[in-house]
Short mmCIF file of C-alpha atoms and ligand atoms in Angstrom, two decimals:
data_model
loop_
_atom_site.label_atom_id
_atom_site.label_comp_id
_atom_site.label_asym_id
_atom_site.label_seq_id
_atom_site.Cartn_x
_atom_site.Cartn_y
_atom_site.Cartn_z
CA UNK A 1 6.30 -45.07 -9.99
CA UNK A 2 4.04 -45.57 -6.98
CA UNK A 3 1.36 -43.01 -6.27
CA UNK A 4 1.31 -41.59 -2.73
CA UNK A 5 -1.83 -39.64 -1.84
CA UNK A 6 -1.49 -36.98 0.89
CA UNK A 7 -4.31 -37.26 3.44
CA UNK A 8 -4.32 -33.56 4.29
CA UNK A 9 -8.00 -32.96 4.99
CA UNK A 10 -8.92 -31.19 8.24
CA UNK A 11 -10.57 -34.07 10.07
CA UNK A 12 -10.17 -37.77 10.56
CA UNK A 13 -13.67 -38.32 9.17
CA UNK A 14 -12.88 -36.52 5.91
CA UNK A 15 -9.56 -38.33 5.51
CA UNK A 16 -11.24 -41.69 6.07
CA UNK A 17 -13.96 -40.81 3.56
CA UNK A 18 -11.28 -39.97 1.00
CA UNK A 19 -9.46 -43.24 1.75
CA UNK A 20 -12.75 -45.15 1.32
CA UNK A 21 -13.29 -43.60 -2.10
CA UNK A 22 -9.82 -44.81 -3.09
CA UNK A 23 -9.99 -48.25 -1.48
CA UNK A 24 -9.98 -50.23 -4.73
CA UNK A 25 -6.58 -48.84 -5.73
CA UNK A 26 -3.12 -50.09 -5.00
CA UNK A 27 -1.74 -46.86 -3.54
CA UNK A 28 0.28 -45.35 -0.72
CA UNK A 29 -1.24 -42.89 1.73
CA UNK A 30 0.72 -40.13 3.41
CA UNK A 31 -0.22 -39.42 7.02
CA UNK A 32 1.29 -36.14 8.18
CA UNK A 33 2.19 -34.39 11.38
CA UNK A 34 -1.17 -32.75 11.98
CA UNK A 35 -3.21 -35.88 11.36
CA UNK A 36 -0.96 -38.08 13.46
CA UNK A 37 -0.90 -35.65 16.39
CA UNK A 38 -4.68 -35.34 16.29
CA UNK A 39 -5.77 -38.85 15.38
CA UNK A 40 -2.86 -41.01 16.53
CA UNK A 41 -2.28 -44.66 15.86
CA UNK A 42 -6.01 -45.41 15.91
CA UNK A 43 -6.18 -43.55 12.62
CA UNK A 44 -3.56 -45.87 11.10
CA UNK A 45 -5.61 -48.83 12.30
CA UNK A 46 -8.76 -47.35 10.77
CA UNK A 47 -7.03 -46.86 7.43
CA UNK A 48 -5.95 -50.48 7.47
CA UNK A 49 -9.55 -51.47 8.16
CA UNK A 50 -10.65 -49.55 5.04
CA UNK A 51 -8.14 -51.56 3.01
CA UNK A 52 -5.48 -53.73 4.68
CA UNK A 53 -3.35 -53.41 1.54
CA UNK A 54 -3.01 -49.65 1.73
CA UNK A 55 0.66 -48.78 2.22
CA UNK A 56 1.26 -46.05 4.75
CA UNK A 57 3.92 -43.36 4.76
CA UNK A 58 4.17 -41.60 8.12
CA UNK A 59 5.51 -38.12 7.39
CA UNK A 60 6.78 -37.05 10.82
CA UNK A 61 10.25 -35.76 9.81
CA UNK A 62 12.10 -36.70 13.00
CA UNK A 63 14.96 -34.51 14.19
CA UNK A 64 16.60 -35.09 17.57
CA UNK A 65 19.68 -36.63 19.20
CA UNK A 66 20.64 -40.10 17.89
CA UNK A 67 19.36 -42.10 20.87
CA UNK A 68 15.99 -40.33 20.91
CA UNK A 69 15.60 -40.79 17.15
CA UNK A 70 16.41 -44.50 17.40
CA UNK A 71 13.89 -44.90 20.25
CA UNK A 72 11.19 -43.08 18.29
CA UNK A 73 11.93 -45.08 15.15
CA UNK A 74 11.48 -48.30 17.03
CA UNK A 75 8.07 -47.16 18.26
CA UNK A 76 7.18 -46.20 14.68
CA UNK A 77 8.24 -49.66 13.43
CA UNK A 78 5.78 -51.20 15.91
CA UNK A 79 2.89 -49.26 14.35
CA UNK A 80 3.01 -51.47 11.26
CA UNK A 81 3.45 -48.60 8.83
CA UNK A 82 5.49 -49.02 5.64
CA UNK A 83 7.67 -45.91 5.40
CA UNK A 84 8.63 -42.87 7.51
CA UNK A 85 11.11 -40.03 7.36
CA UNK A 86 13.78 -38.24 9.36
CA UNK A 87 15.81 -35.10 8.68
CA UNK A 88 19.17 -35.67 6.95
CA UNK A 89 20.43 -32.60 8.85
CA UNK A 90 20.08 -34.60 12.08
CA UNK A 91 23.43 -36.04 10.94
CA UNK A 92 25.06 -39.34 9.92
CA UNK A 93 25.29 -40.60 13.47
CA UNK A 94 21.55 -40.14 14.07
CA UNK A 95 20.70 -41.75 10.71
CA UNK A 96 22.99 -44.72 11.38
CA UNK A 97 21.54 -45.14 14.87
CA UNK A 98 18.04 -45.29 13.42
CA UNK A 99 18.99 -47.88 10.81
CA UNK A 100 20.90 -49.95 13.32
CA UNK A 101 17.98 -49.97 15.75
CA UNK A 102 15.56 -50.99 13.01
CA UNK A 103 17.79 -53.80 11.76
CA UNK A 104 16.20 -56.23 14.25
CA UNK A 105 12.85 -55.85 12.51
CA UNK A 106 12.79 -58.14 9.45
CA UNK A 107 9.87 -56.19 7.98
CA UNK A 108 11.09 -52.80 9.03
CA UNK A 109 9.57 -49.74 7.36
CA UNK A 110 11.52 -47.94 4.65
CA UNK A 111 13.32 -44.86 5.97
CA UNK A 112 13.70 -41.70 3.92
CA UNK A 113 15.67 -38.55 4.71
CA UNK A 114 14.31 -35.06 4.20
CA UNK A 115 16.88 -33.05 2.24
CA UNK A 116 15.53 -29.47 1.96
CA UNK A 117 12.06 -28.33 2.93
CA UNK A 118 10.29 -26.88 -0.10
CA UNK A 119 9.21 -23.83 1.89
CA UNK A 120 12.79 -22.49 1.78
CA UNK A 121 13.92 -20.17 -0.93
CA UNK A 122 17.62 -20.20 -1.72
CA UNK A 123 18.57 -17.24 0.46
CA UNK A 124 16.69 -18.35 3.60
CA UNK A 125 18.14 -21.84 3.09
CA UNK A 126 21.68 -20.43 2.88
CA UNK A 127 21.13 -18.56 6.13
CA UNK A 128 21.09 -21.94 7.87
CA UNK A 129 23.05 -24.31 5.67
CA UNK A 130 25.45 -21.89 3.96
CA UNK A 131 25.06 -23.56 0.56
CA UNK A 132 22.35 -23.42 -2.08
CA UNK A 133 19.41 -25.85 -2.01
CA UNK A 134 20.37 -28.20 -4.83
CA UNK A 135 24.06 -28.47 -3.81
CA UNK A 136 23.08 -29.20 -0.22
CA UNK A 137 20.25 -31.56 -1.20
CA UNK A 138 22.74 -33.68 -3.14
CA UNK A 139 25.19 -33.63 -0.23
CA UNK A 140 22.42 -34.67 2.18
CA UNK A 141 21.33 -37.41 -0.21
CA UNK A 142 24.87 -38.82 -0.38
CA UNK A 143 25.15 -38.72 3.42
CA UNK A 144 21.79 -40.50 3.80
CA UNK A 145 22.77 -43.16 1.27
CA UNK A 146 26.07 -43.77 3.06
CA UNK A 147 24.22 -43.99 6.37
CA UNK A 148 22.12 -46.86 5.01
CA UNK A 149 18.80 -45.08 4.46
CA UNK A 150 16.46 -46.23 1.72
CA UNK A 151 15.94 -42.90 0.00
CA UNK A 152 15.16 -39.22 0.27
CA UNK A 153 12.36 -36.70 0.07
CA UNK A 154 13.39 -34.19 -2.59
CA UNK A 155 12.17 -32.06 -5.44
CA UNK A 156 11.35 -33.93 -8.66
CA UNK A 157 13.95 -31.71 -10.29
CA UNK A 158 16.68 -33.18 -8.06
CA UNK A 159 15.65 -36.82 -8.36
CA UNK A 160 17.77 -37.85 -11.34
CA UNK A 161 20.96 -36.16 -10.08
CA UNK A 162 20.50 -37.77 -6.66
CA UNK A 163 20.18 -41.22 -8.21
CA UNK A 164 23.31 -40.58 -10.28
CA UNK A 165 25.42 -39.85 -7.19
CA UNK A 166 23.88 -42.60 -5.03
CA UNK A 167 22.16 -45.52 -6.73
CA UNK A 168 19.30 -46.09 -9.16
CA UNK A 169 17.63 -48.01 -6.35
CA UNK A 170 17.88 -45.13 -3.86
CA UNK A 171 14.25 -44.04 -3.51
CA UNK A 172 13.14 -40.51 -4.39
CA UNK A 173 9.80 -39.34 -3.00
CA UNK A 174 8.72 -36.00 -4.40
CA UNK A 175 5.95 -33.62 -3.36
CA UNK A 176 4.86 -30.58 -5.40
CA UNK A 177 3.52 -32.71 -8.24
CA UNK A 178 0.77 -31.29 -10.40
CA UNK A 179 -0.07 -34.33 -12.54
CA UNK A 180 -1.44 -32.46 -15.53
CA UNK A 181 -0.39 -28.88 -14.71
CA UNK A 182 -3.14 -28.17 -12.16
CA UNK A 183 -3.07 -25.07 -9.91
CA UNK A 184 0.25 -24.95 -7.99
CA UNK A 185 -1.28 -23.42 -4.83
CA UNK A 186 1.57 -22.51 -2.47
CA UNK A 187 4.09 -24.89 -4.09
CA UNK A 188 7.00 -23.21 -5.83
CA UNK A 189 8.69 -25.58 -8.28
CA UNK A 190 5.95 -27.93 -9.42
CA UNK A 191 6.46 -30.88 -11.77
CA UNK A 192 3.94 -32.72 -13.94
CA UNK A 193 3.79 -36.52 -14.04
CA UNK A 194 5.57 -36.38 -17.38
CA UNK A 195 8.50 -34.55 -15.76
CA UNK A 196 8.40 -36.85 -12.72
CA UNK A 197 8.72 -39.84 -15.04
CA UNK A 198 11.64 -38.30 -16.92
CA UNK A 199 13.34 -37.47 -13.63
CA UNK A 200 12.97 -41.08 -12.40
CA UNK A 201 10.80 -40.16 -9.41
CA UNK A 202 9.78 -43.30 -7.49
CA UNK A 203 6.96 -41.80 -5.40
CA UNK A 204 5.05 -38.74 -6.57
CA UNK A 205 3.17 -37.33 -3.54
CA UNK A 206 -0.11 -35.73 -4.56
CA UNK A 207 -2.58 -33.96 -2.31
CA UNK A 208 -4.76 -31.14 -3.54
CA UNK A 209 -5.00 -32.19 -7.20
CA UNK A 210 -6.71 -35.35 -5.90
CA UNK A 211 -8.72 -34.33 -2.82
CA UNK A 212 -9.91 -31.06 -4.31
CA UNK A 213 -11.13 -32.80 -7.45
CA UNK A 214 -14.88 -33.36 -7.58
CA UNK A 215 -14.24 -37.04 -8.28
CA UNK A 216 -11.04 -38.11 -6.46
CA UNK A 217 -11.44 -41.78 -7.41
CA UNK A 218 -11.66 -40.97 -11.10
CA UNK A 219 -8.68 -38.64 -10.80
CA UNK A 220 -6.61 -41.38 -9.16
CA UNK A 221 -7.56 -43.76 -11.95
CA UNK A 222 -6.38 -41.29 -14.57
CA UNK A 223 -3.12 -40.73 -12.68
CA UNK A 224 -2.53 -44.48 -12.29
CA UNK A 225 -3.09 -44.98 -16.01
CA UNK A 226 -0.50 -42.32 -16.72
CA UNK A 227 2.14 -43.84 -14.44
O1 C5P B 301 -1.48 -30.61 -1.96
P1 C5P B 301 -0.09 -30.93 -2.42
O2 C5P B 301 -0.07 -31.91 -3.57
O3 C5P B 301 0.74 -29.70 -2.67
O4 C5P B 301 0.52 -31.70 -1.16
C1 C5P B 301 1.87 -32.03 -1.03
C2 C5P B 301 2.07 -32.74 0.28
O5 C5P B 301 3.47 -32.95 0.44
C3 C5P B 301 1.62 -31.95 1.51
O6 C5P B 301 1.21 -32.91 2.48
C4 C5P B 301 2.88 -31.26 1.98
O7 C5P B 301 2.89 -31.00 3.36
C5 C5P B 301 3.92 -32.32 1.65
N1 C5P B 301 5.30 -31.86 1.52
C6 C5P B 301 5.67 -30.83 0.68
N2 C5P B 301 6.99 -30.47 0.61
C7 C5P B 301 7.92 -31.10 1.34
C8 C5P B 301 7.55 -32.15 2.19
C9 C5P B 301 6.22 -32.51 2.26
O8 C5P B 301 4.84 -30.29 -0.03
N3 C5P B 301 9.19 -30.78 1.24
#
């Protein structure tokens, strides 16, 4: 398992301070929509200055027509980040176009597909996709695997089943992790690190349990010891 810390603080300064506290660790950092829109690629450069070995996951969840997605993916590849994501519901053609466009980059970033957003409950999900979340998440995972993606964003509770129908090597990145049963906040189905391990999660994504802790560096150390 590789720990991915969500940099979800409200300002660039606070996110950089958090990154500095964690600079001695071999970790991934998740840069989301809000941060990237506000702080742009300079923020990525600043993170790399804090520690050039930080791995960066750009969580932009692209969804558009195939050509536009491929164009955007190419620009993302030029940023020197290590992983990003697109929506599986953008379709096989869009996913294949992205992978084909990136194939000219020998050190291309890993590409993950978002299966189901965790904000959906089953009935609001069905309104759009007509099937239940876990059935559809597995179908999206299979589609993403067949389109050449590297993995998916999914719930820890879907990770094992997804690997069974795709490949053990197909990456699962899972938010809603509460390492030792901390407060769930707005997350619905939370998993502990113990569960994440059992479910073969590759990347647990952890935000609040780390940045809301009074000693984030110590918390990361404890988490790394556990995984
Ligand atoms: O603070 P917490 O550990 O709940 O943070 C989880 C992170 O994962 C947040 O950045 C959240 O936006 C993100 N995320 C999520 N569910 C998804 C995709 C991303 O919670 N399906």
